[in-house]
Amino acid sequence: MARLAGEYEKAVYWYEQSDQLFAIEKNSVGESESCRGLGEIYLDIIQPVEAQRYLHQAYKALPEGQEEKKGELLYLMSENMINHGNSRLAERYLLLRHKVVPFDHGDRNNLQARIWLRTGKIRNVCQILQRDNLDRLDRAPVSFRDSSLILSLCYSIQGDMEQALQYADKAIQYAQAIHSRFIAVISYVRMGHALLLDYRHNKDICKQKYEKALELAEQLPIERGKTEIYWGQSLMASLDGNWSEAERIGRYALAITQKGKDAWFSAILYLTLGMGAVFSHCASKGLPYLEKALALYQKCRDTLGQTACFLYFSHSYQQLEKPGLFLNFYQKFVTYCRVYHYEFLMEKKSILGNLGNMSCDTLQSYHQMIRPAANTVTPLNSVITTFGGLSLMFQGRQILSGDWTRQSAKQLFLLLISFYDIPMSREKLMNILWPDADERTGRNNFKVTLNCLLNTLEPERRPRMPSTFIRKNKTSLQFTAFNDCHLDIRNFEELVKKGLQMLPQKTDEGQVLIREGLDLYKGEYLSGEILGEVLLQKRDQLKLLALNSGTRLAVSYLDQNRYEQAEKQAEWILTVDPCWEEGYRILLRSYGSQKDTVMVEKWYRNCCQVLERDLHMPISERTKNIYQKFIK
């Protein structure tokens, strides 16, 4: 009761009391429930390190036969990884939960929406949360995860001030109805964010909303809850031209988020500092912040955040009059906007994009001035991204999980895009999808499934008209729409393989192609999808291609004595597979060549620990020899 009322200190006291009593009774299920309660408190107040500690204790305390409770804990651990900024691990916990408890328990904490929010799939978030009845004031409180709060932020990001204000107002009414000060804090913050979209006309009231939020937050023992207030206040200071104050507030907020190890929100704050430097005409001071923001957004697999970074790199290099660097980032910005459907960053004011006097018109004019013959990028109406999770847009229409009326149709689609380069025989597809069915049943299933697939991709297509995306004949099917469709797996394979071929003779050009290809590898292939053996093998092949090509690229940097690039590439390899020993060897060689024995020691220890922990294997003789060569 205390937790739901937002009285968190009282809630901690009661859960600790219950934990002690259950321990005396040797009631492991009760101990688990107490630890879970403590974990949920720290989830509510966004302290992921503490939350994870208690959730792990709760999971370990459960005896055999408590699968439902284990499934609930895995759900909470998944949510906590979102607060940590680790969407990849969040999806793994969700997948593990499905294996432990195969039936659906619902998504009471809006976890899927928050995974999408933190990976840049804003439209998906709005589509699923707008179905909620937010006028009901008797709904269960879920702290900062309430649908109205998430929707308000999404609309501020998309540049829709009216909708953002409307949902923030709904959240304030709800907070007052259930007497939740914490929800009220976030509600006033989100109202402030919305008012930033027209700061010139709303400056005073915007300031009042942030001050009201801070006044309420001071009454709560939740330091992390203030960081979003500081985000808005830092933007306000920079829009007023006060760079030193904007930087002071932003860095103070960063200290809180870094202590809590929230990589995604740290990325927002670094981006905010980069934006503030541009607003205050101090672009050169903002570049280091933008670089850190981009690296964190890439780690979190947030394509929207990366696009916003490209926008402010463009603004920065325009201010600094560096046309070559401007062209590089502006082209990336335009491409990402069109590939991932973020045109609102080009067209509207956005809390992550243009604010105040900033607009894309100035960038477009500068682009035309320095490169009048530049080719414009043709908009893509159909985009398929598969690395780090499936995202589909066909002919300008987003396709969500719920749009697939048959799971077999989705599986057929995944097979066709995975083997885009070859026609797949109907017989082989039937054997993969229905291995135990007789021939007649398989053919009937295939006919219905194919029809369902075509209707999902192209609902406006007339009967018996050819599909834009699927070429079919009597014996085979093939996914073929490449001229007006972005398919990341195809681009990844082509860029990487071409780069590897060029690397020996045209090293610099080969490096660029491999790097562009690896940038598309945002995580495991079709992460979060339930896959059969054929697609799991494809996932492993793509991961191996990423690791091998990343290793070749890092070694080529090392051969050129480009140590910083080699180290950055090796660290990327280890995020893909922490047990890839060649990544450690590259780091040992790079730091050893620079006579940095401290870093050599560090990475050697890391390698030993990871291999022992994850593989129960000792380090190889080859790695030992490299280590001993430099440590002497």
XYZ file of C-alpha atoms in Angstrom:
632
model
C 0.000 0.000 0.000
C 2.815 2.394 0.881
C 4.594 1.718 -2.417
C 1.494 2.341 -4.537
C 0.862 5.562 -2.624
C 4.406 6.722 -3.430
C 5.525 6.553 0.231
C 8.713 4.742 -0.672
C 10.630 5.063 2.614
C 7.715 3.464 4.486
C 7.454 0.756 1.833
C 11.155 -0.121 2.232
C 10.667 -0.413 5.999
C 7.717 -2.824 5.691
C 9.385 -5.011 3.058
C 12.554 -5.274 5.164
C 10.452 -6.272 8.169
C 8.662 -8.973 6.187
C 11.969 -10.235 4.772
C 13.387 -10.720 8.283
C 10.272 -12.556 9.498
C 10.144 -14.861 6.472
C 13.872 -15.618 6.947
C 13.188 -16.682 10.555
C 10.365 -18.938 9.327
C 12.629 -20.244 6.502
C 9.870 -19.334 4.035
C 11.817 -18.905 0.790
C 8.757 -17.878 -1.244
C 7.992 -15.144 1.288
C 11.621 -13.960 1.218
C 11.423 -13.817 -2.565
C 8.217 -11.747 -2.417
C 9.853 -9.303 0.016
C 12.933 -8.890 -2.209
C 10.709 -8.494 -5.241
C 8.827 -5.703 -3.451
C 12.095 -3.933 -2.698
C 13.140 -4.392 -6.323
C 9.871 -2.856 -7.531
C 10.391 0.171 -5.283
C 13.768 0.834 -6.896
C 12.193 0.272 -10.305
C 9.583 2.920 -9.440
C 12.221 5.473 -8.449
C 14.575 4.510 -11.305
C 17.568 3.151 -9.389
C 18.490 0.205 -11.637
C 21.573 -0.976 -9.723
C 19.631 -1.446 -6.466
C 16.623 -2.854 -8.303
C 18.700 -5.509 -10.055
C 20.292 -6.598 -6.771
C 16.941 -7.271 -5.115
C 15.325 -8.816 -8.193
C 18.225 -11.274 -8.509
C 17.886 -12.149 -4.817
C 14.157 -12.699 -5.308
C 14.769 -14.991 -8.294
C 17.449 -17.046 -6.502
C 15.237 -17.486 -3.418
C 12.400 -19.143 -5.372
C 12.227 -22.939 -5.086
C 11.348 -25.334 -7.921
C 7.764 -25.225 -9.178
C 7.371 -21.449 -8.964
C 7.511 -20.794 -12.707
C 4.841 -18.082 -12.692
C 6.689 -16.057 -10.074
C 9.958 -16.582 -11.965
C 8.280 -15.315 -15.119
C 7.119 -12.187 -13.299
C 10.625 -11.547 -12.001
C 12.121 -11.965 -15.475
C 9.612 -9.376 -16.702
C 10.759 -6.957 -13.984
C 14.438 -7.675 -14.766
C 13.710 -6.898 -18.401
C 12.175 -3.585 -17.403
C 15.153 -2.805 -15.210
C 17.508 -3.357 -18.140
C 15.528 -0.706 -20.015
C 16.227 1.685 -17.123
C 19.882 0.671 -17.449
C 19.799 1.578 -21.153
C 20.428 -2.030 -22.216
C 17.576 -2.847 -24.623
C 19.376 -5.940 -25.934
C 19.485 -7.587 -22.501
C 15.909 -6.450 -21.846
C 14.745 -8.384 -24.893
C 16.711 -11.454 -23.784
C 14.992 -11.425 -20.384
C 11.619 -11.162 -22.155
C 12.502 -14.115 -24.379
C 13.591 -16.136 -21.344
C 10.330 -15.234 -19.616
C 8.396 -16.619 -22.577
C 10.276 -19.916 -22.237
C 9.582 -20.106 -18.487
C 5.913 -19.009 -18.727
C 4.680 -19.478 -22.302
C 1.259 -17.858 -21.803
C 0.801 -14.085 -21.859
C 0.433 -12.176 -18.574
C -0.067 -8.798 -20.207
C 2.193 -5.767 -20.149
C 1.051 -3.792 -17.126
C 4.230 -1.664 -16.958
C 4.207 -0.723 -20.668
C 7.506 -2.535 -21.084
C 7.208 -3.093 -24.843
C 6.347 0.573 -25.360
C 9.353 1.651 -23.305
C 11.681 -0.691 -25.228
C 10.418 0.909 -28.433
C 10.769 4.409 -26.952
C 14.389 3.764 -26.043
C 15.224 2.269 -29.445
C 13.614 5.058 -31.481
C 10.374 3.358 -32.583
C 8.203 6.313 -31.569
C 5.296 5.626 -33.928
C 4.938 2.084 -32.581
C 4.698 3.475 -29.039
C 1.891 5.867 -29.931
C -0.057 3.194 -31.790
C -0.189 0.758 -28.881
C -0.650 3.256 -26.016
C -3.402 5.316 -27.632
C -5.660 2.279 -27.240
C -5.621 2.737 -23.452
C -8.540 4.455 -21.729
C -6.655 7.279 -20.036
C -9.794 9.017 -18.779
C -10.213 6.267 -16.161
C -8.794 7.598 -12.925
C -9.128 4.261 -11.098
C -6.400 2.529 -13.123
C -3.517 0.922 -11.211
C -0.608 3.330 -10.595
C 2.639 2.416 -12.367
C 4.778 5.425 -11.461
C 6.594 7.105 -14.392
C 5.479 4.299 -16.758
C 1.895 5.593 -17.038
C 0.679 5.659 -20.651
C -0.254 9.350 -20.562
C 3.270 10.305 -19.435
C 4.925 8.211 -22.149
C 2.598 9.581 -24.835
C 3.249 13.177 -23.773
C 7.007 12.645 -24.151
C 6.561 10.928 -27.521
C 4.530 13.842 -28.877
C 7.107 16.367 -27.602
C 9.721 14.348 -29.490
C 7.536 14.352 -32.618
C 6.879 18.089 -32.370
C 3.137 17.942 -31.603
C 2.772 20.457 -28.748
C -1.021 20.234 -28.516
C -1.061 16.454 -28.073
C 1.902 16.565 -25.684
C 0.123 19.115 -23.482
C -3.126 17.168 -23.607
C -1.545 13.948 -22.336
C 0.511 15.798 -19.696
C -2.712 17.381 -18.426
C -4.370 13.946 -18.245
C -1.414 12.728 -16.187
C -1.746 15.685 -13.766
C -5.441 14.931 -13.256
C -4.616 11.283 -12.607
C -1.822 12.188 -10.146
C -4.231 14.407 -8.211
C -6.906 11.694 -8.175
C -4.588 9.071 -6.655
C -2.502 11.552 -4.609
C 0.782 10.553 -6.277
C 3.421 13.267 -5.940
C 5.910 11.381 -8.112
C 3.509 11.097 -11.055
C 2.711 14.791 -10.537
C 6.442 15.622 -10.759
C 6.830 13.830 -14.081
C 3.529 15.308 -15.354
C 4.691 18.906 -14.800
C 8.047 18.063 -16.371
C 6.362 16.677 -19.485
C 4.212 19.815 -19.681
C 7.405 21.875 -19.557
C 8.892 19.785 -22.379
C 5.807 20.426 -24.519
C 5.987 24.185 -23.923
C 9.642 24.226 -25.028
C 8.394 23.569 -28.568
C 7.203 27.205 -28.701
C 9.608 28.663 -26.175
C 9.439 32.248 -27.437
C 5.731 32.527 -26.586
C 5.711 30.218 -23.528
C 8.945 31.083 -21.742
C 7.437 32.171 -18.421
C 4.884 29.383 -18.103
C 7.466 26.810 -19.202
C 9.774 27.997 -16.421
C 6.883 27.765 -13.926
C 6.155 24.131 -14.845
C 9.758 23.041 -14.274
C 9.883 24.981 -10.991
C 6.625 23.364 -9.835
C 8.054 19.939 -10.677
C 11.249 20.712 -8.761
C 9.270 21.965 -5.750
C 7.349 18.667 -5.594
C 10.477 16.608 -6.259
C 12.236 18.198 -3.269
C 9.599 16.538 -1.050
C 10.521 13.069 -2.343
C 13.644 10.971 -1.659
C 14.141 10.323 -5.384
C 17.191 12.112 -6.749
C 16.886 10.357 -10.116
C 13.419 11.897 -10.579
C 14.996 15.363 -10.843
C 17.188 14.598 -13.860
C 14.392 15.154 -16.373
C 13.699 18.551 -14.772
C 17.376 19.438 -15.211
C 17.187 18.285 -18.826
C 14.474 20.859 -19.516
C 16.148 23.598 -17.470
C 19.445 23.073 -19.288
C 17.648 23.524 -22.618
C 15.952 26.681 -21.306
C 19.268 28.192 -20.192
C 20.859 27.503 -23.579
C 17.854 28.940 -25.453
C 18.378 32.090 -23.362
C 22.003 32.120 -24.550
C 23.439 31.266 -21.121
C 25.868 28.487 -22.055
C 27.724 28.320 -18.729
C 24.461 27.793 -16.808
C 23.186 25.251 -19.350
C 26.435 23.300 -19.073
C 26.424 23.448 -15.248
C 22.872 22.075 -15.020
C 23.474 19.429 -17.688
C 26.659 18.130 -16.079
C 24.962 18.014 -12.660
C 22.178 15.876 -14.145
C 24.755 13.657 -15.871
C 26.432 12.903 -12.539
C 23.107 11.496 -11.286
C 22.343 9.363 -14.345
C 25.894 8.020 -14.557
C 25.727 7.035 -10.892
C 22.543 5.124 -11.702
C 24.139 3.664 -14.874
C 21.335 4.785 -17.210
C 23.133 4.908 -20.561
C 20.087 6.045 -22.560
C 19.238 9.039 -20.403
C 22.933 9.939 -20.203
C 22.866 10.004 -24.017
C 19.936 12.461 -23.911
C 21.853 14.745 -21.546
C 25.021 14.640 -23.659
C 22.885 15.462 -26.717
C 21.246 18.307 -24.762
C 24.672 19.781 -23.997
C 25.619 19.490 -27.669
C 22.368 21.229 -28.633
C 22.897 23.910 -25.992
C 26.333 24.755 -27.326
C 24.824 25.331 -30.776
C 21.968 27.476 -29.369
C 24.544 29.561 -27.495
C 26.836 29.836 -30.572
C 29.573 27.788 -28.852
C 29.498 24.888 -31.301
C 33.102 23.785 -30.768
C 32.424 23.246 -27.041
C 29.513 20.965 -27.833
C 31.302 18.551 -30.182
C 32.804 16.320 -27.421
C 29.330 16.011 -25.872
C 27.781 15.049 -29.208
C 30.449 12.389 -29.741
C 29.644 10.831 -26.362
C 25.908 11.029 -27.071
C 26.301 9.275 -30.417
C 28.406 6.475 -28.914
C 25.818 5.856 -26.170
C 22.881 5.978 -28.578
C 24.644 3.410 -30.764
C 25.202 1.226 -27.686
C 21.483 1.528 -26.826
C 20.500 0.877 -30.486
C 18.421 4.072 -30.547
C 18.284 5.189 -34.177
C 16.238 8.304 -33.330
C 18.895 9.523 -30.911
C 21.599 8.862 -33.488
C 19.631 10.868 -36.065
C 19.330 13.803 -33.637
C 23.115 13.647 -33.094
C 23.680 13.811 -36.867
C 21.399 16.879 -36.964
C 23.439 18.739 -34.348
C 26.761 17.693 -35.810
C 25.427 19.309 -39.000
C 24.434 22.514 -37.159
C 27.815 22.557 -35.393
C 29.903 22.189 -38.546
C 27.786 24.776 -40.347
C 28.494 27.259 -37.517
C 32.198 26.346 -37.604
C 32.222 26.582 -41.429
C 33.672 23.136 -42.015
C 31.878 22.071 -45.223
C 33.467 18.631 -45.586
C 32.394 17.468 -42.120
C 29.031 19.177 -42.567
C 28.309 17.218 -45.753
C 29.204 13.911 -44.071
C 26.811 14.377 -41.146
C 24.056 16.159 -43.054
C 23.887 13.285 -45.542
C 23.623 10.810 -42.643
C 20.896 12.931 -41.047
C 18.791 13.067 -44.211
C 19.288 9.358 -44.890
C 18.329 8.289 -41.341
C 15.263 10.559 -41.395
C 13.982 8.858 -44.522
C 15.043 5.294 -43.763
C 13.644 5.311 -40.206
C 10.723 7.669 -40.877
C 11.926 10.576 -38.720
C 10.897 13.343 -41.143
C 9.387 15.240 -38.203
C 12.956 16.179 -37.185
C 13.262 17.964 -40.539
C 9.837 19.574 -40.499
C 8.937 20.498 -36.888
C 10.311 21.782 -33.626
C 11.209 18.801 -31.414
C 12.627 18.413 -27.934
C 15.403 16.257 -29.467
C 15.662 18.324 -32.631
C 15.308 21.931 -33.723
C 14.257 24.368 -30.993
C 14.265 28.130 -30.684
C 15.571 29.744 -33.870
C 17.081 26.526 -35.226
C 15.570 24.957 -38.359
C 16.552 22.620 -41.153
C 15.981 25.402 -43.691
C 19.372 26.902 -42.812
C 21.034 23.510 -43.232
C 19.379 22.958 -46.607
C 20.461 26.423 -47.795
C 24.046 25.821 -46.659
C 24.009 22.414 -48.352
C 22.872 23.934 -51.635
C 25.472 26.685 -51.370
C 28.468 24.399 -50.826
C 27.278 21.588 -53.057
C 24.826 22.936 -55.646
C 25.057 19.813 -57.775
C 24.373 17.436 -54.886
C 21.976 14.685 -55.654
C 18.891 14.622 -53.474
C 18.130 11.432 -51.616
C 15.048 9.668 -52.916
C 12.635 8.946 -50.073
C 12.145 5.282 -49.285
C 8.552 4.251 -48.608
C 9.472 0.731 -47.503
C 12.071 -0.050 -44.838
C 12.895 -3.389 -43.210
C 15.324 -3.434 -40.294
C 16.202 -6.788 -38.761
C 19.308 -6.274 -36.604
C 18.470 -5.715 -32.955
C 14.787 -6.385 -33.569
C 12.298 -6.429 -36.436
C 10.813 -3.162 -37.698
C 8.682 -3.019 -40.843
C 7.349 -0.162 -42.917
C 5.735 -0.932 -46.269
C 4.607 1.827 -48.632
C 4.633 4.344 -45.777
C 2.629 2.096 -43.418
C 4.120 0.675 -40.222
C 3.433 -3.028 -39.648
C 3.269 -4.031 -35.971
C 3.247 -7.469 -34.358
C -0.532 -7.362 -33.945
C -1.036 -6.837 -37.707
C -0.009 -10.435 -38.423
C -3.219 -12.460 -38.290
C -1.219 -15.689 -38.689
C 2.130 -16.373 -37.058
C 2.994 -18.680 -39.956
C 2.685 -15.709 -42.366
C 5.234 -13.778 -40.343
C 7.562 -16.812 -40.255
C 7.252 -17.173 -44.041
C 8.136 -13.501 -44.448
C 11.191 -13.870 -42.181
C 12.412 -16.812 -44.255
C 12.032 -14.885 -47.516
C 13.911 -11.786 -46.346
C 16.614 -13.917 -44.699
C 17.349 -15.679 -48.009
C 16.601 -12.694 -50.254
C 19.365 -13.650 -52.709
C 17.900 -16.996 -53.795
C 14.465 -18.282 -54.831
C 13.135 -20.656 -52.138
C 11.190 -23.651 -53.329
C 7.638 -23.952 -52.046
C 8.336 -27.519 -50.984
C 11.315 -26.462 -48.839
C 9.301 -23.666 -47.238
C 6.470 -26.067 -46.430
C 8.900 -28.529 -44.835
C 10.366 -25.780 -42.660
C 7.021 -24.345 -41.572
C 5.035 -27.594 -41.158
C 7.571 -30.451 -40.892
C 5.021 -32.968 -39.596
C 2.162 -32.168 -41.985
C 1.191 -34.457 -44.871
C 1.498 -33.114 -48.422
C -2.148 -32.071 -48.810
C -2.290 -30.289 -45.437
C 1.032 -28.581 -46.132
C -0.201 -27.254 -49.490
C -3.457 -25.948 -47.961
C -1.568 -24.303 -45.111
C 0.888 -22.752 -47.544
C -1.838 -21.290 -49.756
C -3.641 -19.663 -46.820
C -0.373 -18.430 -45.272
C 0.922 -16.886 -48.497
C -2.370 -15.105 -49.060
C -2.249 -13.759 -45.500
C 1.352 -12.568 -46.003
C 0.494 -10.685 -49.212
C -2.552 -9.056 -47.601
C -0.475 -7.924 -44.614
C 2.229 -6.353 -46.791
C -0.108 -4.866 -49.400
C -3.706 -4.626 -48.163
C -4.675 -2.397 -51.141
C -3.439 -4.901 -53.738
C -6.167 -6.178 -56.040
C -6.787 -9.946 -56.222
C -4.496 -11.814 -58.651
C -2.379 -8.728 -59.231
C 1.400 -9.343 -58.856
C 2.989 -8.374 -55.541
C 5.498 -5.529 -55.370
C 7.591 -7.420 -52.840
C 7.238 -11.144 -53.514
C 8.058 -12.781 -56.848
C 6.254 -16.085 -57.118
C 5.970 -18.881 -59.642
C 4.701 -22.437 -59.518
C 7.743 -23.806 -57.689
C 9.347 -20.970 -55.709
C 9.082 -17.596 -53.954
C 11.624 -14.800 -53.603
C 11.678 -11.398 -51.896
C 12.687 -8.997 -54.664
C 11.747 -5.356 -53.906
C 15.153 -3.711 -53.648
C 14.878 -0.570 -55.775
C 12.429 1.194 -53.456
C 12.961 -0.824 -50.273
C 15.731 -0.681 -47.664
C 16.600 -4.167 -46.348
C 19.390 -3.901 -43.784
C 20.557 -7.549 -43.977
C 21.171 -7.211 -47.711
C 23.039 -3.898 -47.361
C 25.066 -5.301 -44.446
C 26.185 -8.405 -46.342
C 26.973 -6.534 -49.562
C 28.955 -3.731 -47.908
C 30.956 -6.007 -45.628
C 31.803 -8.590 -48.292
C 32.778 -5.942 -50.832
C 34.898 -4.177 -48.185
C 36.714 -7.411 -47.291
C 37.544 -7.984 -50.967
C 38.962 -4.451 -51.322
C 40.884 -4.419 -48.025
C 44.178 -5.980 -49.287
C 44.616 -3.660 -52.310
C 42.544 -0.542 -51.487
C 42.720 -0.536 -47.712
C 41.170 2.851 -46.965
C 38.204 2.282 -49.294
C 37.696 -1.224 -47.931
C 37.736 0.096 -44.364
C 35.014 2.634 -45.163
C 32.751 -0.044 -46.700
C 33.217 -2.466 -43.804
C 32.554 0.302 -41.280
C 29.348 1.311 -43.103
C 28.220 -2.310 -43.142
C 28.974 -2.878 -39.453
C 27.048 0.286 -38.555
C 23.937 -1.585 -39.737
C 24.586 -4.417 -37.264
C 22.586 -2.942 -34.363
C 22.324 -6.222 -32.466
C 21.414 -9.877 -32.995
C 19.524 -10.684 -36.176
C 15.753 -10.694 -35.492
C 16.351 -10.215 -31.783
C 13.215 -10.884 -29.746
C 11.600 -13.105 -32.402
C 10.866 -16.790 -31.813
C 12.862 -18.541 -34.542
C 13.197 -22.078 -35.842
C 16.456 -23.902 -36.520
C 16.965 -22.498 -40.044
C 16.695 -18.857 -38.950
C 18.773 -19.455 -35.814
C 21.550 -20.750 -38.082
C 21.198 -17.618 -40.225
C 21.484 -15.474 -37.068
C 24.719 -17.276 -36.126
C 26.138 -16.852 -39.659
C 25.463 -13.103 -39.631
C 26.978 -12.712 -36.178
C 30.076 -14.600 -37.328
C 30.337 -12.378 -40.420
C 30.111 -9.272 -38.202
C 32.785 -10.604 -35.841
C 35.184 -11.732 -38.579
C 34.844 -8.548 -40.622
C 35.112 -6.400 -37.489
C 38.310 -8.254 -36.583
C 39.774 -7.762 -40.064
C 38.936 -4.071 -39.890
C 40.550 -3.656 -36.446
C 43.707 -5.491 -37.557
C 43.963 -3.242 -40.633
C 43.780 -0.175 -38.352
C 46.466 -1.726 -36.170
C 48.706 -2.313 -39.188
C 48.425 1.425 -39.969
C 49.254 2.352 -36.332
C 45.778 3.867 -36.016
C 45.533 2.698 -32.427
C 42.448 4.622 -31.331
C 40.357 3.256 -34.215
C 41.675 -0.276 -33.609
C 40.762 -0.100 -29.912
C 37.305 1.298 -30.611
C 36.662 -1.461 -33.157
C 37.931 -4.183 -30.798
C 35.666 -2.925 -28.017
C 32.723 -3.027 -30.436
C 33.598 -6.652 -31.250
C 33.475 -7.495 -27.536
C 29.999 -5.959 -27.210
C 28.841 -8.384 -29.921
C 30.590 -11.357 -28.285
C 32.450 -10.828 -24.970
C 34.185 -14.201 -25.455
C 35.731 -13.332 -28.859
C 39.357 -13.733 -27.814
C 40.770 -12.074 -30.922
C 39.181 -8.803 -29.747
C 41.258 -8.942 -26.555
C 44.407 -9.771 -28.528
C 43.929 -6.647 -30.677
C 43.576 -4.527 -27.534
C 46.727 -6.081 -26.030
C 48.707 -5.409 -29.214
C 47.400 -1.847 -29.524
C 48.069 -0.779 -25.936
C 51.315 -2.772 -25.863
C 52.582 -0.945 -28.945
C 51.914 2.328 -27.099
C 53.704 0.967 -23.978
C 50.527 1.369 -21.902
C 51.082 -1.586 -19.541
C 48.197 -0.578 -17.250
C 45.673 -1.094 -20.064
C 47.435 -4.285 -21.174
C 47.007 -5.662 -17.640
C 43.391 -4.533 -17.515
C 42.320 -6.218 -20.783
C 44.268 -9.374 -20.050
C 42.482 -9.709 -16.682
C 39.135 -9.020 -18.348
C 39.811 -11.725 -20.924
C 40.749 -14.298 -18.258
C 37.685 -13.506 -16.153
C 35.176 -13.554 -19.027
C 36.457 -16.822 -20.539
C 36.430 -18.515 -17.129
C 32.987 -17.148 -16.209
C 31.163 -17.720 -19.505
C 33.033 -20.645 -21.120
C 34.835 -22.262 -18.145
C 37.971 -22.206 -20.292
C 41.475 -20.873 -19.701
C 43.020 -18.190 -21.873
C 44.832 -19.444 -25.001
C 48.612 -19.737 -25.296
C 48.592 -17.265 -28.165
C 46.987 -14.578 -25.986
C 49.373 -15.369 -23.121
C 52.363 -14.936 -25.452
C 51.127 -11.511 -26.647
C 50.579 -10.443 -23.040
C 54.039 -11.613 -21.911
C 55.694 -9.888 -24.866
C 54.405 -6.477 -23.795
C 54.335 -6.843 -20.023
C 58.091 -7.412 -19.880
